[in-house]
Short mmCIF file of C-alpha atoms and ligand atoms in Angstrom, two decimals:
data_model
loop_
_atom_site.label_atom_id
_atom_site.label_comp_id
_atom_site.label_asym_id
_atom_site.label_seq_id
_atom_site.Cartn_x
_atom_site.Cartn_y
_atom_site.Cartn_z
CA UNK A 1 -39.08 -2.74 -6.53
CA UNK A 2 -36.16 -4.91 -7.55
CA UNK A 3 -32.78 -3.18 -7.39
CA UNK A 4 -31.24 -3.76 -10.81
CA UNK A 5 -27.69 -4.41 -9.48
CA UNK A 6 -29.26 -7.17 -7.32
CA UNK A 7 -31.31 -8.47 -10.20
CA UNK A 8 -28.08 -8.99 -12.23
CA UNK A 9 -26.18 -10.50 -9.39
CA UNK A 10 -28.94 -13.08 -9.03
CA UNK A 11 -29.30 -13.82 -12.75
CA UNK A 12 -25.66 -13.60 -13.84
CA UNK A 13 -23.71 -14.57 -10.56
CA UNK A 14 -26.17 -16.76 -8.68
CA UNK A 15 -26.19 -14.63 -5.64
CA UNK A 16 -29.24 -15.41 -3.63
CA UNK A 17 -32.16 -12.97 -2.70
CA UNK A 18 -31.24 -13.60 1.04
CA UNK A 19 -27.69 -12.45 0.42
CA UNK A 20 -28.82 -9.40 -1.62
CA UNK A 21 -31.04 -8.36 1.31
CA UNK A 22 -28.00 -8.76 3.63
CA UNK A 23 -25.97 -6.54 1.11
CA UNK A 24 -28.72 -3.78 1.63
CA UNK A 25 -28.54 -4.11 5.44
CA UNK A 26 -24.81 -4.00 5.41
CA UNK A 27 -24.73 -0.78 3.29
CA UNK A 28 -27.04 0.95 5.69
CA UNK A 29 -24.91 -0.22 8.71
CA UNK A 30 -21.56 1.16 7.20
CA UNK A 31 -23.12 4.42 5.99
CA UNK A 32 -21.16 6.38 8.60
CA UNK A 33 -17.92 4.82 7.65
CA UNK A 34 -18.60 5.59 3.97
CA UNK A 35 -19.34 9.23 4.78
CA UNK A 36 -16.01 9.59 6.55
CA UNK A 37 -14.13 7.81 3.53
CA UNK A 38 -15.94 10.40 1.14
CA UNK A 39 -14.95 13.32 3.28
CA UNK A 40 -11.23 12.39 3.28
CA UNK A 41 -11.49 11.45 -0.40
CA UNK A 42 -12.78 14.94 -1.27
CA UNK A 43 -10.25 16.79 0.85
CA UNK A 44 -7.29 14.77 -0.57
CA UNK A 45 -8.65 15.35 -4.05
CA UNK A 46 -8.47 19.21 -3.62
CA UNK A 47 -4.97 19.05 -2.44
CA UNK A 48 -3.81 16.97 -5.36
CA UNK A 49 -5.74 19.20 -7.79
CA UNK A 50 -4.39 22.44 -6.08
CA UNK A 51 -0.70 20.96 -6.36
CA UNK A 52 -1.36 20.25 -10.11
CA UNK A 53 -2.71 23.89 -10.66
CA UNK A 54 0.03 25.55 -8.61
CA UNK A 55 2.78 23.73 -10.57
CA UNK A 56 1.19 24.74 -13.84
CA UNK A 57 0.60 21.20 -15.13
CA UNK A 58 -0.03 21.37 -18.92
CA UNK A 59 -0.28 19.28 -22.08
CA UNK A 60 3.45 19.87 -22.70
CA UNK A 61 4.35 17.79 -19.59
CA UNK A 62 2.89 14.52 -21.09
CA UNK A 63 5.95 14.44 -23.22
CA UNK A 64 7.93 11.37 -24.40
CA UNK A 65 11.60 11.44 -23.56
CA UNK A 66 14.22 8.95 -24.60
CA UNK A 67 17.96 8.03 -23.99
CA UNK A 68 19.24 9.91 -21.03
CA UNK A 69 16.11 11.71 -20.41
CA UNK A 70 17.72 15.15 -19.76
CA UNK A 71 15.32 18.00 -19.12
CA UNK A 72 12.34 15.71 -19.02
CA UNK A 73 9.73 18.33 -17.79
CA UNK A 74 7.11 15.63 -17.27
CA UNK A 75 9.16 13.71 -14.92
CA UNK A 76 10.45 16.78 -13.01
CA UNK A 77 6.75 18.12 -12.43
CA UNK A 78 5.71 14.84 -11.27
CA UNK A 79 8.47 14.96 -8.54
CA UNK A 80 7.25 18.43 -7.64
CA UNK A 81 3.61 17.40 -7.49
CA UNK A 82 4.44 14.56 -5.23
CA UNK A 83 6.46 16.69 -2.97
CA UNK A 84 3.84 19.30 -2.65
CA UNK A 85 1.02 16.96 -1.91
CA UNK A 86 3.04 14.94 0.65
CA UNK A 87 4.12 18.26 2.16
CA UNK A 88 7.91 17.59 1.88
CA UNK A 89 10.86 19.16 0.19
CA UNK A 90 11.48 16.68 -2.67
CA UNK A 91 10.42 13.53 -4.40
CA UNK A 92 11.78 10.83 -6.80
CA UNK A 93 8.99 9.31 -8.73
CA UNK A 94 10.28 6.90 -11.43
CA UNK A 95 9.09 4.17 -13.75
CA UNK A 96 12.65 2.90 -13.33
CA UNK A 97 11.77 2.00 -9.83
CA UNK A 98 10.13 -1.36 -10.58
CA UNK A 99 8.47 -2.09 -7.25
CA UNK A 100 7.91 -1.13 -3.79
CA UNK A 101 10.73 -3.44 -2.66
CA UNK A 102 13.15 -1.81 -5.03
CA UNK A 103 12.08 1.62 -3.84
CA UNK A 104 12.68 0.62 -0.19
CA UNK A 105 15.92 -1.08 -1.17
CA UNK A 106 17.16 2.10 -2.98
CA UNK A 107 16.33 4.14 0.15
CA UNK A 108 18.21 1.84 2.44
CA UNK A 109 21.15 1.62 0.31
CA UNK A 110 20.91 5.26 -0.50
CA UNK A 111 21.20 6.33 3.06
CA UNK A 112 23.17 3.65 4.93
CA UNK A 113 27.06 3.18 4.66
CA UNK A 114 29.18 0.22 5.90
CA UNK A 115 29.35 0.22 9.71
CA UNK A 116 25.98 2.05 10.06
CA UNK A 117 23.09 0.82 12.04
CA UNK A 118 19.48 0.53 10.99
CA UNK A 119 16.77 -0.13 13.45
CA UNK A 120 13.34 -1.40 12.48
CA UNK A 121 11.22 0.25 15.19
CA UNK A 122 7.80 -1.35 14.56
CA UNK A 123 8.85 -5.09 14.28
CA UNK A 124 10.05 -7.14 11.40
CA UNK A 125 9.69 -5.33 8.08
CA UNK A 126 7.74 -6.51 5.14
CA UNK A 127 8.75 -10.13 3.98
CA UNK A 128 10.67 -9.20 0.76
CA UNK A 129 12.92 -6.77 2.87
CA UNK A 130 14.32 -9.62 4.97
CA UNK A 131 16.58 -10.62 2.00
CA UNK A 132 17.42 -6.85 1.28
CA UNK A 133 18.49 -6.49 4.90
CA UNK A 134 20.19 -9.93 5.00
CA UNK A 135 18.19 -11.56 7.89
CA UNK A 136 16.90 -14.26 5.45
CA UNK A 137 18.57 -15.75 2.31
CA UNK A 138 22.05 -16.55 1.17
CA UNK A 139 24.90 -14.16 1.86
CA UNK A 140 26.96 -12.80 -1.04
CA UNK A 141 23.81 -11.41 -2.87
CA UNK A 142 24.55 -7.97 -1.83
CA UNK A 143 22.35 -7.44 1.20
CA UNK A 144 22.88 -4.72 3.58
CA UNK A 145 24.52 -7.24 5.81
CA UNK A 146 27.06 -8.04 3.09
CA UNK A 147 27.80 -4.50 3.04
CA UNK A 148 28.52 -4.28 6.79
CA UNK A 149 25.27 -2.60 7.85
CA UNK A 150 24.06 -3.60 11.29
CA UNK A 151 20.43 -4.41 11.87
CA UNK A 152 18.33 -4.38 14.95
CA UNK A 153 14.72 -4.67 15.56
CA UNK A 154 12.11 -3.63 18.25
CA UNK A 155 9.08 -5.83 18.02
CA UNK A 156 5.58 -4.46 18.41
CA UNK A 157 3.89 -5.32 21.77
CA UNK A 158 0.91 -7.59 21.85
CA UNK A 159 -2.02 -5.81 20.14
CA UNK A 160 0.41 -4.34 17.54
CA UNK A 161 1.30 -1.45 19.84
CA UNK A 162 4.75 0.06 19.41
CA UNK A 163 7.20 -0.52 22.31
CA UNK A 164 8.08 3.19 22.85
CA UNK A 165 10.39 2.17 25.92
CA UNK A 166 12.11 -0.44 23.71
CA UNK A 167 12.62 2.16 20.84
CA UNK A 168 14.07 4.79 23.16
CA UNK A 169 16.64 2.01 24.45
CA UNK A 170 17.53 0.63 20.85
CA UNK A 171 18.18 3.98 19.36
CA UNK A 172 21.66 5.33 20.17
CA UNK A 173 23.89 8.23 19.29
CA UNK A 174 25.24 6.33 16.26
CA UNK A 175 22.02 5.01 14.89
CA UNK A 176 21.89 6.37 11.34
CA UNK A 177 18.44 5.07 10.46
CA UNK A 178 15.16 4.06 11.79
CA UNK A 179 12.63 2.30 9.68
CA UNK A 180 8.97 1.81 10.31
CA UNK A 181 6.07 0.20 8.42
CA UNK A 182 2.59 1.74 8.21
CA UNK A 183 0.70 -1.04 6.73
CA UNK A 184 0.08 -4.43 8.30
CA UNK A 185 2.01 -6.51 5.47
CA UNK A 186 1.29 -10.06 6.28
CA UNK A 187 0.79 -9.57 9.91
CA UNK A 188 -2.66 -9.62 11.57
CA UNK A 189 -2.28 -6.34 13.02
CA UNK A 190 -3.82 -2.94 12.57
CA UNK A 191 -2.04 -0.63 10.39
CA UNK A 192 -0.33 2.27 12.35
CA UNK A 193 -2.38 5.42 12.50
CA UNK A 194 -0.78 8.75 11.66
CA UNK A 195 -0.97 9.63 15.41
CA UNK A 196 0.90 6.46 16.31
CA UNK A 197 3.60 6.94 13.62
CA UNK A 198 4.02 10.62 15.06
CA UNK A 199 4.72 9.09 18.61
CA UNK A 200 7.10 6.48 17.24
CA UNK A 201 9.06 9.12 15.27
CA UNK A 202 9.00 11.49 18.33
CA UNK A 203 10.56 8.49 20.47
CA UNK A 204 13.36 8.11 17.81
CA UNK A 205 14.12 11.84 17.54
CA UNK A 206 14.01 12.39 21.32
CA UNK A 207 17.05 10.06 21.68
CA UNK A 208 18.88 11.07 18.37
CA UNK A 209 17.40 13.85 16.23
CA UNK A 210 19.98 12.94 13.56
CA UNK A 211 18.64 9.39 13.00
CA UNK A 212 16.99 9.41 9.49
CA UNK A 213 13.49 8.08 9.81
CA UNK A 214 12.07 6.23 6.94
CA UNK A 215 8.42 4.99 6.75
CA UNK A 216 7.27 2.14 4.45
CA UNK A 217 4.02 4.03 3.22
CA UNK A 218 2.88 1.15 0.86
CA UNK A 219 -0.86 0.84 1.02
CA UNK A 220 -1.27 4.01 3.11
CA UNK A 221 -1.29 6.98 0.63
CA UNK A 222 -4.47 8.90 0.76
CA UNK A 223 -6.20 6.84 3.37
CA UNK A 224 -6.03 9.61 5.85
CA UNK A 225 -5.82 13.38 5.55
CA UNK A 226 -2.23 13.34 6.54
CA UNK A 227 0.83 11.31 5.63
CA UNK A 228 3.92 10.41 7.71
CA UNK A 229 5.79 13.33 6.24
CA UNK A 230 3.36 15.52 8.10
CA UNK A 231 4.38 14.06 11.47
CA UNK A 232 8.25 14.14 11.18
CA UNK A 233 9.19 11.29 8.87
CA UNK A 234 12.34 12.11 6.77
CA UNK A 235 11.43 9.80 3.92
CA UNK A 236 8.40 7.85 2.99
CA UNK A 237 8.45 5.29 0.16
CA UNK A 238 5.68 3.42 -1.82
CA UNK A 239 4.77 1.61 -4.98
CA UNK A 240 2.98 3.15 -8.02
CA UNK A 241 0.93 -0.03 -8.60
CA UNK A 242 -0.56 0.62 -5.19
CA UNK A 243 -2.42 3.64 -3.96
CA UNK A 244 -0.68 6.66 -5.51
CA UNK A 245 -0.69 5.25 -9.05
CA UNK A 246 -4.58 5.39 -8.98
CA UNK A 247 -4.83 2.26 -10.96
CA UNK A 248 -3.44 4.08 -14.03
CA UNK A 249 0.39 3.99 -13.44
CA UNK A 250 1.68 1.00 -15.22
CA UNK A 251 4.82 0.63 -12.95
CA UNK A 252 6.99 2.68 -10.74
CA UNK A 253 7.79 3.52 -7.18
CA UNK A 254 8.49 6.82 -5.32
CA UNK A 255 10.64 8.08 -2.56
CA UNK A 256 9.71 11.56 -1.04
CA UNK A 257 11.00 13.52 1.93
CA UNK A 258 13.88 15.78 2.91
CA UNK A 259 15.87 17.15 -0.18
CA UNK A 260 19.36 15.88 0.81
CA UNK A 261 18.06 12.38 1.54
CA UNK A 262 16.06 12.17 -1.70
CA UNK A 263 19.23 13.20 -3.57
CA UNK A 264 21.25 10.39 -1.83
CA UNK A 265 18.51 7.87 -2.92
CA UNK A 266 18.68 9.35 -6.70
CA UNK A 267 22.43 8.73 -6.56
CA UNK A 268 21.91 5.22 -5.75
CA UNK A 269 19.12 4.69 -8.20
CA UNK A 270 21.13 6.20 -11.16
CA UNK A 271 24.67 6.92 -10.25
CA UNK A 272 26.53 9.58 -7.98
CA UNK A 273 26.83 12.59 -10.18
CA UNK A 274 23.86 11.72 -12.17
CA UNK A 275 21.23 11.65 -9.38
CA UNK A 276 17.71 12.93 -10.45
CA UNK A 277 18.76 14.53 -13.72
CA UNK A 278 18.48 11.37 -15.88
CA UNK A 279 15.87 8.70 -16.58
CA UNK A 280 13.87 8.63 -19.76
CA UNK A 281 10.13 8.65 -18.96
CA UNK A 282 9.39 6.94 -22.19
CA UNK A 283 5.80 8.31 -22.23
CA UNK A 284 5.00 7.04 -18.79
CA UNK A 285 4.38 10.69 -17.13
CA UNK A 286 1.03 11.02 -18.44
CA UNK A 287 -0.28 7.82 -16.77
CA UNK A 288 1.55 8.56 -13.54
CA UNK A 289 0.12 12.01 -13.34
CA UNK A 290 -3.33 10.99 -14.28
CA UNK A 291 -3.14 8.16 -11.86
CA UNK A 292 -2.02 10.44 -8.96
CA UNK A 293 -4.89 12.74 -9.79
CA UNK A 294 -7.28 9.77 -9.60
CA UNK A 295 -5.58 8.24 -6.55
CA UNK A 296 -7.75 9.80 -3.70
CA UNK A 297 -10.69 8.64 -5.48
CA UNK A 298 -9.51 5.22 -6.23
CA UNK A 299 -8.36 4.81 -2.66
CA UNK A 300 -11.85 5.77 -1.38
CA UNK A 301 -13.41 3.03 -3.72
CA UNK A 302 -11.07 0.53 -2.30
CA UNK A 303 -11.68 1.53 1.27
CA UNK A 304 -15.36 1.32 0.91
CA UNK A 305 -15.07 -2.04 -0.70
CA UNK A 306 -12.91 -3.22 2.35
CA UNK A 307 -15.53 -1.82 4.83
CA UNK A 308 -18.25 -3.59 3.07
CA UNK A 309 -16.25 -6.91 3.03
CA UNK A 310 -15.42 -6.64 6.63
CA UNK A 311 -19.03 -6.16 7.65
CA UNK A 312 -20.17 -8.86 5.40
CA UNK A 313 -17.70 -11.54 6.79
CA UNK A 314 -18.36 -10.40 10.31
CA UNK A 315 -22.10 -11.15 9.79
CA UNK A 316 -20.90 -14.63 8.64
CA UNK A 317 -18.96 -15.19 11.87
CA UNK A 318 -15.38 -14.72 10.68
CA UNK A 319 -12.90 -12.59 12.50
CA UNK A 320 -11.71 -9.56 10.55
CA UNK A 321 -8.95 -6.87 10.90
CA UNK A 322 -9.71 -4.01 10.67
CA UNK A 323 -13.25 -4.32 11.77
CA UNK A 324 -15.87 -2.63 9.64
CA UNK A 325 -16.18 0.21 12.02
CA UNK A 326 -12.46 0.64 12.89
CA UNK A 327 -10.43 3.72 11.81
CA UNK A 328 -8.18 2.74 8.89
CA UNK A 329 -4.65 3.61 7.82
CA UNK A 330 -4.22 1.32 5.01
CA UNK A 331 -6.40 -0.38 2.32
CA UNK A 332 -5.84 -3.99 3.40
CA UNK A 333 -8.68 -5.89 4.85
CA UNK A 334 -7.65 -9.20 6.50
CA UNK A 335 -10.07 -12.01 7.00
CA UNK A 336 -9.23 -14.94 9.31
CA UNK A 337 -10.47 -18.26 7.92
CA UNK A 338 -8.84 -20.90 10.08
CA UNK A 339 -9.05 -23.30 7.30
CA UNK A 340 -7.04 -23.70 4.02
CA UNK A 341 -9.89 -24.77 1.90
CA UNK A 342 -11.89 -21.51 2.85
CA UNK A 343 -9.01 -19.26 2.27
CA UNK A 344 -8.43 -20.80 -1.09
CA UNK A 345 -12.18 -20.50 -1.93
CA UNK A 346 -12.04 -16.78 -1.02
CA UNK A 347 -9.14 -16.10 -3.30
CA UNK A 348 -10.60 -18.13 -6.15
CA UNK A 349 -13.84 -16.09 -5.94
CA UNK A 350 -12.04 -12.69 -5.85
CA UNK A 351 -10.19 -13.96 -9.04
CA UNK A 352 -13.69 -14.96 -10.63
CA UNK A 353 -15.04 -11.42 -10.00
CA UNK A 354 -12.05 -9.73 -11.69
CA UNK A 355 -12.37 -8.05 -15.17
CA UNK A 356 -9.25 -9.78 -16.37
CA UNK A 357 -8.38 -13.42 -16.14
CA UNK A 358 -11.65 -14.26 -14.54
CA UNK A 359 -11.40 -17.79 -15.81
CA UNK A 360 -8.10 -18.56 -13.98
CA UNK A 361 -8.26 -20.59 -10.83
CA UNK A 362 -5.51 -19.47 -8.37
CA UNK A 363 -3.43 -21.94 -6.44
CA UNK A 364 -0.79 -21.73 -3.77
CA UNK A 365 2.76 -21.32 -5.17
CA UNK A 366 6.40 -20.57 -4.00
CA UNK A 367 6.57 -16.95 -4.77
CA UNK A 368 10.01 -15.36 -5.08
CA UNK A 369 10.86 -13.17 -1.92
CA UNK A 370 8.27 -15.06 0.37
CA UNK A 371 8.99 -17.69 2.84
CA UNK A 372 5.76 -19.62 2.97
CA UNK A 373 3.62 -20.73 -0.10
CA UNK A 374 1.20 -17.98 -1.27
CA UNK A 375 -2.12 -18.02 -2.93
CA UNK A 376 -2.80 -14.89 -4.83
CA UNK A 377 -5.85 -13.64 -6.71
CA UNK A 378 -5.02 -10.97 -9.28
CA UNK A 379 -7.14 -10.34 -12.30
CA UNK A 380 -5.69 -6.82 -13.02
CA UNK A 381 -5.09 -4.69 -16.09
CA UNK A 382 -1.55 -3.98 -14.58
CA UNK A 383 0.28 -7.13 -13.69
CA UNK A 384 0.60 -7.43 -9.97
CA UNK A 385 -1.33 -4.32 -9.25
CA UNK A 386 -2.81 -4.38 -5.81
CA UNK A 387 -4.60 -1.10 -6.11
CA UNK A 388 -6.75 -3.29 -8.38
CA UNK A 389 -8.83 -5.82 -6.59
CA UNK A 390 -6.53 -8.63 -5.33
CA UNK A 391 -6.28 -10.97 -2.53
CA UNK A 392 -3.54 -13.23 -1.08
CA UNK A 393 -2.65 -15.32 1.78
CA UNK A 394 0.26 -17.34 3.05
CA UNK A 395 -0.83 -21.00 3.33
CA UNK A 396 -0.16 -21.44 6.98
CA UNK A 397 -2.49 -21.37 9.93
CA UNK A 398 -4.55 -19.31 10.75
CA UNK A 399 -5.34 -18.99 7.02
CA UNK A 400 -5.74 -15.34 6.79
CA UNK A 401 -6.75 -13.59 3.45
CA UNK A 402 -5.38 -10.20 2.88
CA UNK A 403 -7.67 -8.36 0.45
CA UNK A 404 -6.98 -5.07 -1.01
CA UNK A 405 -7.71 -2.83 -3.86
CA UNK A 406 -10.51 -2.44 -6.31
CA UNK A 407 -10.85 0.39 -8.84
CA UNK A 408 -14.56 0.52 -8.39
CA UNK A 409 -16.67 -0.23 -5.32
CA UNK A 410 -19.31 -2.19 -7.18
CA UNK A 411 -16.84 -4.70 -8.32
CA UNK A 412 -15.56 -5.14 -4.84
CA UNK A 413 -19.04 -5.70 -3.47
CA UNK A 414 -19.73 -8.19 -6.16
CA UNK A 415 -16.46 -10.07 -5.44
CA UNK A 416 -17.30 -10.17 -1.55
CA UNK A 417 -20.83 -11.43 -2.24
CA UNK A 418 -19.66 -14.17 -4.69
CA UNK A 419 -17.04 -15.41 -2.13
CA UNK A 420 -19.64 -15.29 0.71
CA UNK A 421 -22.16 -17.19 -1.60
CA UNK A 422 -19.65 -19.90 -2.29
CA UNK A 423 -18.57 -20.22 1.31
CA UNK A 424 -22.20 -20.48 2.43
CA UNK A 425 -22.79 -23.14 -0.11
CA UNK A 426 -19.97 -25.43 0.89
C1 PLP B 1 3.69 -4.20 -1.19
C2 PLP B 1 4.44 -3.84 -0.05
C3 PLP B 1 6.04 -3.70 -0.13
C4 PLP B 1 6.71 -4.29 -1.40
O1 PLP B 1 6.15 -3.92 -2.46
P1 PLP B 1 6.38 -4.65 -3.85
O2 PLP B 1 5.80 -3.62 -4.85
O3 PLP B 1 5.44 -5.85 -3.75
O4 PLP B 1 7.77 -5.00 -4.03
C5 PLP B 1 6.65 -3.37 0.99
N1 PLP B 1 6.05 -3.13 2.09
C6 PLP B 1 4.74 -3.07 2.27
C7 PLP B 1 4.16 -2.75 3.55
C8 PLP B 1 3.84 -3.49 1.11
O5 PLP B 1 2.61 -3.48 1.29
#
């Protein structure tokens, strides 16, 4: 009996019967990983559901506020639900935070004052933060450095392991803030597990319990059954066009953690004295709430797609990170192509498999905020959304594609098989 999904892939997308057989084999191979992903999904789904029920979420919260946005109940309940799910005191979830980079910048500028020191304890932060901190780009643009904030960095050891000794040495009695990054970003390393994040935070707090620890949680939400706030992070930060938006949030970012720090961030985002009390939701609350409700499910779809893709490309002889059977802490799947043409082909096939702009052929370009040329595949309903299937890679050796997202597993599976088919045919 021919599988109908395979039949359609063969007739409509030219996937060979051999690849379809390999697809079946791979799905059997990764069944144990899928079972674990589904277990975490169901657990996180109940936690989100319970938070919505306990906060009395109701139709009236899907309101539309304008102007100052005073007493916007939809906005306020969204903050409460995020705080409850991430098991912390408070949260700031706003459509006025336009990206992950802005959320992180709000957090850094919200906490740090001139003369303070911030230490990056898990190596160089995400590319776009370099200009925020002032370790790249022109001076005079208002970076932390321009404001007299000192920066130190403790690199990861080979293999992506935190340098605990180095961290203890770098943190001092005056260290105001320590920042760590859960996801791999554009590095070929594993994402930090919650257990590792716990140890890093313990190393910081052991030397100085007053150091504010912020974790860049982009791409990490709902991958595990705990978040960095469960293991001592004072603040976590992320983007709503990644995991917690569930594919439905149209824009936004969040900061969650200790109440006093969240308030400092809110003062930075709006103005001192205004803080969390203003910000018209303009009808965005429903999408953000429904997206958060869907997020555990959506993240599981992404993860299954990532595991399938890893297993497929391992069979084809490529190096992957994480491996198909690795324990994951973010939704990113890196594949090492060692060849610019193969990286380009992979990204072009991800684009061709997308529901939106499937006819577009991506090329490498100088993307603002990034140092090297980047090729990006993004055929998303929400511009730049990377909880939707997307892939990108800096055009430098060893030509690694970073693939993430996918609102449905079937679409990711098709995309991976289209890329494999094209690469095998070359
Ligand atoms: C995506 C990402 C960011 C920046 O988010 P943007 O929304 O692209 O500005 C920061 N850190 C990590 C780890 C990310 O994955």
